[in-house]
Amino acid sequence: IQRRGRDRLSGLRFIHTHLAGEALSEDDLTDLALLRLDLVAALRLAPDGAVKTIHSAHLKPENISATPWEILAPQSIFDLKEDFLEYMGALEEEFARTQRPVDDNDRRERAVLIHVSTYPQTFARDSLDELSELAHSAGINVVHTIIQRRKLDPRYILGRGKLQAAVIAAMQKGAGMLVFDLNITPSQIRSLGDFTDLKILDRTQVILDIFAQRAVTREGKLQVELAQLRYLLPFLSIRQQALSRLTGGIGGRGPGETRLEEDRRRARDRIAKLEREVELLGKRRRLRRHTRTQREVPTVAVIGYTNAGKSTLLNHLTNSEVMAKDCLFATLNPVSRRLRFPREREIVITDTVGFIHNLPPDLFAAFRTTFEELQEADLLLHIIDAGSVDLNRKMETVLDTVRQLDLKQKPMLTVFNKIDTCAPEEVEGLVHQYGGVPICALNHETFDPLLDAMERLLWPATTIEPLTS
């Protein structure tokens, strides 16, 4: 039965008979939510076959309670006296009052983010917040988040009931994708593809998509494509319908659907070709580094968690215009600039790709030649966002990556950036606890202690007078 629907409800009523005399089923309620029905009703048969009672439910505004529907009390079909159109009109008005306004000019794809783990709630929230930042950087509009503290379901990742609730929430909020805060296996994407038509993304895919958007150099594009193909290779064995859920992506960036339909042999051939090209570019980069070494020009590598302000610092130290944005992974490939010190000294300072918790292994491997830039550095500047709420975790992530790259033997200077976002006593506490130098990359007046510390570490045998403004 159809009613002229408005924006929130479809205008359709689904009325059917339950032959076994049962009330509304779980499937009835799911259809109600997913199809935005005005009403779902089940006619209950008596033992003699006569219809005597009706069980019904309708949707309700999302902020009234956690359940998206209201199940009405069973009624005799002879007592149905309410004006249905008037009732639905009042419900539509209630939706209009309680629904948050949607920006029609926001063309970003909408998503529901999902975190499932047995970790403490604070860790889960921090991890989901970071995924939200990643999603924002990838051009995704996050409309809802879900945390479930439990062991991973090997089939659906989260419990089936919670997954159903996530799909319903996505449909209600106009989201076209579910983004999981972990890495999905081929069998899981197959099961999720059978469960829902929504696009399915995982954390690695979001990061790969950001890298695909940021890559502007030939080397960067080759490295990103290599990482994407390595990631997708295990999924090429699953059927195309499930694969399309995974590769729908966030606008089709990356290798493209045609390439993803190639068989595994052709994908491996392409990976091998990309590996050779990336290695060749790495050799050229190593040659340039060797030339700098022969000239005895010290090299300083700027490292740190993504969005710590590394590119901003490079720009203000060297009067450069390297792209620096308040977003994750603004820099992909190393950018080197010269920096002059007093007494006719100069160094080469290199901005590098930011680190992140659980950096996808395929990305780590694809950017191996980029990370090699750090091997030749005479000094590492570890830039830390002093105002970060999870500063300790981010610091440990960077130090773990340094150990992974076998760079522990390198001299390292800890630099607390963005001190303008912290109270002075907080900055003092950080410096007292970890050592290092506090700066604001946007304020040249804070640079003197940093430059002085760098000079002492690069030329320790020389007596150096403190720098003055």
mmCIF file of C-alpha atoms in Angstrom, residues 51-229:
data_model
loop_
_atom_site.group_PDB
_atom_site.id
_atom_site.type_symbol
_atom_site.label_atom_id
_atom_site.label_comp_id
_atom_site.label_asym_id
_atom_site.label_seq_id
_atom_site.Cartn_x
_atom_site.Cartn_y
_atom_site.Cartn_z
ATOM 1 C CA VAL A 51 -7.596 -12.834 11.066
ATOM 2 C CA LYS A 52 -8.204 -11.262 14.450
ATOM 3 C CA THR A 53 -5.119 -9.271 15.504
ATOM 4 C CA ILE A 54 -2.526 -7.150 13.794
ATOM 5 C CA HIS A 55 1.067 -6.518 14.953
ATOM 6 C CA SER A 56 2.695 -3.370 13.571
ATOM 7 C CA ALA A 57 5.753 -1.139 13.913
ATOM 8 C CA HIS A 58 7.020 2.118 12.448
ATOM 9 C CA LEU A 59 10.280 4.052 12.413
ATOM 10 C CA LYS A 60 10.945 6.870 14.834
ATOM 11 C CA PRO A 61 13.450 9.737 15.017
ATOM 12 C CA GLU A 62 16.964 8.482 15.734
ATOM 13 C CA ASN A 63 17.612 10.552 18.857
ATOM 14 C CA ILE A 64 14.609 9.284 20.816
ATOM 15 C CA SER A 65 16.250 5.940 21.673
ATOM 16 C CA ALA A 66 18.829 3.453 20.476
ATOM 17 C CA THR A 67 16.229 1.388 18.593
ATOM 18 C CA PRO A 68 15.162 2.914 15.274
ATOM 19 C CA TRP A 69 11.603 1.550 15.453
ATOM 20 C CA GLU A 70 8.604 1.482 17.755
ATOM 21 C CA ILE A 71 6.603 -1.727 18.047
ATOM 22 C CA LEU A 72 2.947 -0.955 18.667
ATOM 23 C CA ALA A 73 0.744 -3.008 20.954
ATOM 24 C CA PRO A 74 -1.216 -5.755 19.156
ATOM 25 C CA GLN A 75 -4.680 -4.618 18.113
ATOM 26 C CA SER A 76 -7.842 -6.263 16.984
ATOM 27 C CA ILE A 77 -8.440 -5.510 13.326
ATOM 28 C CA PHE A 78 -11.922 -4.386 14.340
ATOM 29 C CA ASP A 79 -10.474 -1.641 16.572
ATOM 30 C CA LEU A 80 -8.363 0.121 13.913
ATOM 31 C CA LYS A 81 -9.958 3.571 13.967
ATOM 32 C CA GLU A 82 -6.926 5.867 13.746
ATOM 33 C CA ASP A 83 -6.484 8.056 10.653
ATOM 34 C CA PHE A 84 -3.284 6.542 9.256
ATOM 35 C CA LEU A 85 -2.391 9.426 6.938
ATOM 36 C CA GLU A 86 -2.771 11.914 9.775
ATOM 37 C CA TYR A 87 -0.620 9.706 12.038
ATOM 38 C CA MET A 88 2.139 9.466 9.396
ATOM 39 C CA GLY A 89 1.993 13.211 8.814
ATOM 40 C CA ALA A 90 2.567 13.847 12.518
ATOM 41 C CA LEU A 91 5.473 11.372 12.494
ATOM 42 C CA GLU A 92 7.046 13.127 9.496
ATOM 43 C CA GLU A 93 6.848 16.441 11.359
ATOM 44 C CA GLU A 94 8.532 14.844 14.369
ATOM 45 C CA PHE A 95 11.335 13.594 12.099
ATOM 46 C CA ALA A 96 11.724 17.111 10.704
ATOM 47 C CA ARG A 97 12.026 18.631 14.188
ATOM 48 C CA THR A 98 14.591 16.167 15.505
ATOM 49 C CA GLN A 99 16.694 15.426 12.437
ATOM 50 C CA ARG A 100 19.992 17.276 12.216
ATOM 51 C CA PRO A 101 20.298 19.468 9.123
ATOM 52 C CA VAL A 102 22.314 18.015 6.232
ATOM 53 C CA ASP A 103 24.512 20.217 4.083
ATOM 54 C CA ASP A 104 23.308 19.580 0.537
ATOM 55 C CA ASN A 105 26.527 21.136 -0.800
ATOM 56 C CA ASP A 106 28.657 18.496 0.942
ATOM 57 C CA ARG A 107 29.336 16.020 -1.866
ATOM 58 C CA ARG A 108 31.647 13.801 0.181
ATOM 59 C CA GLU A 109 30.680 10.168 0.525
ATOM 60 C CA ARG A 110 29.176 9.392 3.934
ATOM 61 C CA ALA A 111 30.402 6.570 6.099
ATOM 62 C CA VAL A 112 29.849 4.762 9.376
ATOM 63 C CA LEU A 113 33.111 3.949 11.199
ATOM 64 C CA ILE A 114 33.370 0.727 13.213
ATOM 65 C CA HIS A 115 35.924 -0.343 15.843
ATOM 66 C CA VAL A 116 35.878 -3.844 17.317
ATOM 67 C CA SER A 117 38.408 -4.992 19.920
ATOM 68 C CA THR A 118 38.857 -6.049 23.531
ATOM 69 C CA TYR A 119 41.061 -3.032 24.293
ATOM 70 C CA PRO A 120 39.973 -0.477 26.923
ATOM 71 C CA GLN A 121 37.350 2.064 25.897
ATOM 72 C CA THR A 122 39.867 4.935 25.890
ATOM 73 C CA PHE A 123 42.139 3.114 23.434
ATOM 74 C CA ALA A 124 39.187 2.211 21.225
ATOM 75 C CA ARG A 125 38.002 5.826 21.202
ATOM 76 C CA ASP A 126 41.488 7.190 20.405
ATOM 77 C CA SER A 127 41.879 4.680 17.581
ATOM 78 C CA LEU A 128 38.464 5.541 16.162
ATOM 79 C CA ASP A 129 39.242 9.261 16.425
ATOM 80 C CA GLU A 130 42.384 8.694 14.362
ATOM 81 C CA LEU A 131 40.397 6.698 11.804
ATOM 82 C CA SER A 132 37.974 9.617 11.662
ATOM 83 C CA GLU A 133 40.905 11.948 10.913
ATOM 84 C CA LEU A 134 42.089 9.576 8.204
ATOM 85 C CA ALA A 135 38.592 9.440 6.732
ATOM 86 C CA HIS A 136 38.374 13.233 6.722
ATOM 87 C CA SER A 137 41.739 13.445 4.947
ATOM 88 C CA ALA A 138 40.481 10.921 2.385
ATOM 89 C CA GLY A 139 37.409 13.034 1.661
ATOM 90 C CA ILE A 140 34.878 10.983 3.627
ATOM 91 C CA ASN A 141 32.075 12.509 5.681
ATOM 92 C CA VAL A 142 31.808 10.519 8.919
ATOM 93 C CA VAL A 143 28.159 10.476 10.007
ATOM 94 C CA HIS A 144 28.234 7.815 12.730
ATOM 95 C CA THR A 145 30.693 5.741 14.773
ATOM 96 C CA ILE A 146 30.272 2.372 16.476
ATOM 97 C CA ILE A 147 32.483 0.720 19.105
ATOM 98 C CA GLN A 148 31.978 -2.897 20.120
ATOM 99 C CA ARG A 149 34.218 -4.364 22.801
ATOM 100 C CA ARG A 150 34.421 -8.064 22.033
ATOM 101 C CA LYS A 151 36.607 -10.619 20.291
ATOM 102 C CA LEU A 152 36.567 -10.309 16.525
ATOM 103 C CA ASP A 153 33.937 -12.419 14.816
ATOM 104 C CA PRO A 154 35.907 -14.435 12.226
ATOM 105 C CA ARG A 155 33.089 -14.046 9.710
ATOM 106 C CA TYR A 156 31.511 -10.619 10.189
ATOM 107 C CA ILE A 157 34.164 -8.895 12.381
ATOM 108 C CA LEU A 158 31.459 -7.682 14.784
ATOM 109 C CA GLY A 159 28.416 -9.552 16.041
ATOM 110 C CA ARG A 160 25.663 -10.152 13.498
ATOM 111 C CA GLY A 161 23.172 -8.079 15.484
ATOM 112 C CA LYS A 162 25.607 -5.183 15.776
ATOM 113 C CA LEU A 163 26.389 -5.446 12.062
ATOM 114 C CA GLN A 164 22.685 -5.252 11.300
ATOM 115 C CA ALA A 165 22.441 -2.155 13.513
ATOM 116 C CA ALA A 166 25.414 -0.626 11.668
ATOM 117 C CA VAL A 167 23.771 -1.220 8.293
ATOM 118 C CA ILE A 168 20.512 0.290 9.553
ATOM 119 C CA ALA A 169 22.353 3.320 10.951
ATOM 120 C CA ALA A 170 24.124 3.768 7.615
ATOM 121 C CA MET A 171 20.864 3.666 5.699
ATOM 122 C CA GLN A 172 19.155 6.076 8.082
ATOM 123 C CA LYS A 173 21.984 8.589 7.861
ATOM 124 C CA GLY A 174 22.481 8.310 4.114
ATOM 125 C CA ALA A 175 25.877 6.592 4.380
ATOM 126 C CA GLY A 176 27.063 4.470 1.482
ATOM 127 C CA MET A 177 29.945 2.690 3.191
ATOM 128 C CA LEU A 178 31.140 0.967 6.338
ATOM 129 C CA VAL A 179 34.761 1.639 7.330
ATOM 130 C CA PHE A 180 36.381 -0.834 9.732
ATOM 131 C CA ASP A 181 39.219 0.158 12.044
ATOM 132 C CA LEU A 182 41.302 -2.912 11.156
ATOM 133 C CA ASN A 183 42.422 -4.918 8.136
ATOM 134 C CA ILE A 184 39.783 -7.117 6.507
ATOM 135 C CA THR A 185 40.502 -10.634 5.222
ATOM 136 C CA PRO A 186 39.205 -11.988 1.874
ATOM 137 C CA SER A 187 36.781 -14.349 3.645
ATOM 138 C CA GLN A 188 35.402 -11.473 5.732
ATOM 139 C CA ILE A 189 34.849 -9.263 2.696
ATOM 140 C CA ARG A 190 32.998 -12.169 1.082
ATOM 141 C CA SER A 191 30.716 -12.545 4.108
ATOM 142 C CA LEU A 192 30.154 -8.797 4.439
ATOM 143 C CA GLY A 193 29.405 -8.572 0.716
ATOM 144 C CA ASP A 194 26.730 -11.237 1.140
ATOM 145 C CA PHE A 195 25.244 -9.368 4.114
ATOM 146 C CA THR A 196 25.008 -5.838 2.689
ATOM 147 C CA ASP A 197 25.248 -3.875 -0.539
ATOM 148 C CA LEU A 198 27.161 -1.083 1.209
ATOM 149 C CA LYS A 199 30.780 -0.458 0.233
ATOM 150 C CA ILE A 200 33.241 -1.994 2.678
ATOM 151 C CA LEU A 201 36.562 -0.328 3.466
ATOM 152 C CA ASP A 202 39.230 -1.030 6.039
ATOM 153 C CA ARG A 203 41.888 1.172 7.620
ATOM 154 C CA THR A 204 44.527 0.219 5.070
ATOM 155 C CA GLN A 205 42.282 1.163 2.157
ATOM 156 C CA VAL A 206 41.626 4.590 3.630
ATOM 157 C CA ILE A 207 45.366 5.219 4.052
ATOM 158 C CA LEU A 208 46.064 3.936 0.531
ATOM 159 C CA ASP A 209 43.404 6.275 -0.812
ATOM 160 C CA ILE A 210 44.998 9.253 0.952
ATOM 161 C CA PHE A 211 48.364 8.325 -0.520
ATOM 162 C CA ALA A 212 46.783 8.019 -3.978
ATOM 163 C CA GLN A 213 45.391 11.551 -3.654
ATOM 164 C CA ARG A 214 48.658 13.019 -2.366
ATOM 165 C CA ALA A 215 51.005 11.355 -4.885
ATOM 166 C CA VAL A 216 52.151 13.967 -7.409
ATOM 167 C CA THR A 217 55.621 12.747 -8.412
ATOM 168 C CA ARG A 218 56.193 9.764 -10.691
ATOM 169 C CA GLU A 219 57.969 7.944 -7.877
ATOM 170 C CA GLY A 220 55.116 8.565 -5.461
ATOM 171 C CA LYS A 221 52.495 7.332 -7.925
ATOM 172 C CA LEU A 222 54.480 4.175 -8.662
ATOM 173 C CA GLN A 223 54.938 3.455 -4.955
ATOM 174 C CA VAL A 224 51.245 3.935 -4.218
ATOM 175 C CA GLU A 225 50.169 1.720 -7.112
ATOM 176 C CA LEU A 226 52.614 -0.949 -5.965
ATOM 177 C CA ALA A 227 51.194 -0.843 -2.437
ATOM 178 C CA GLN A 228 47.614 -0.997 -3.743
ATOM 179 C CA LEU A 229 48.261 -4.016 -5.938
#
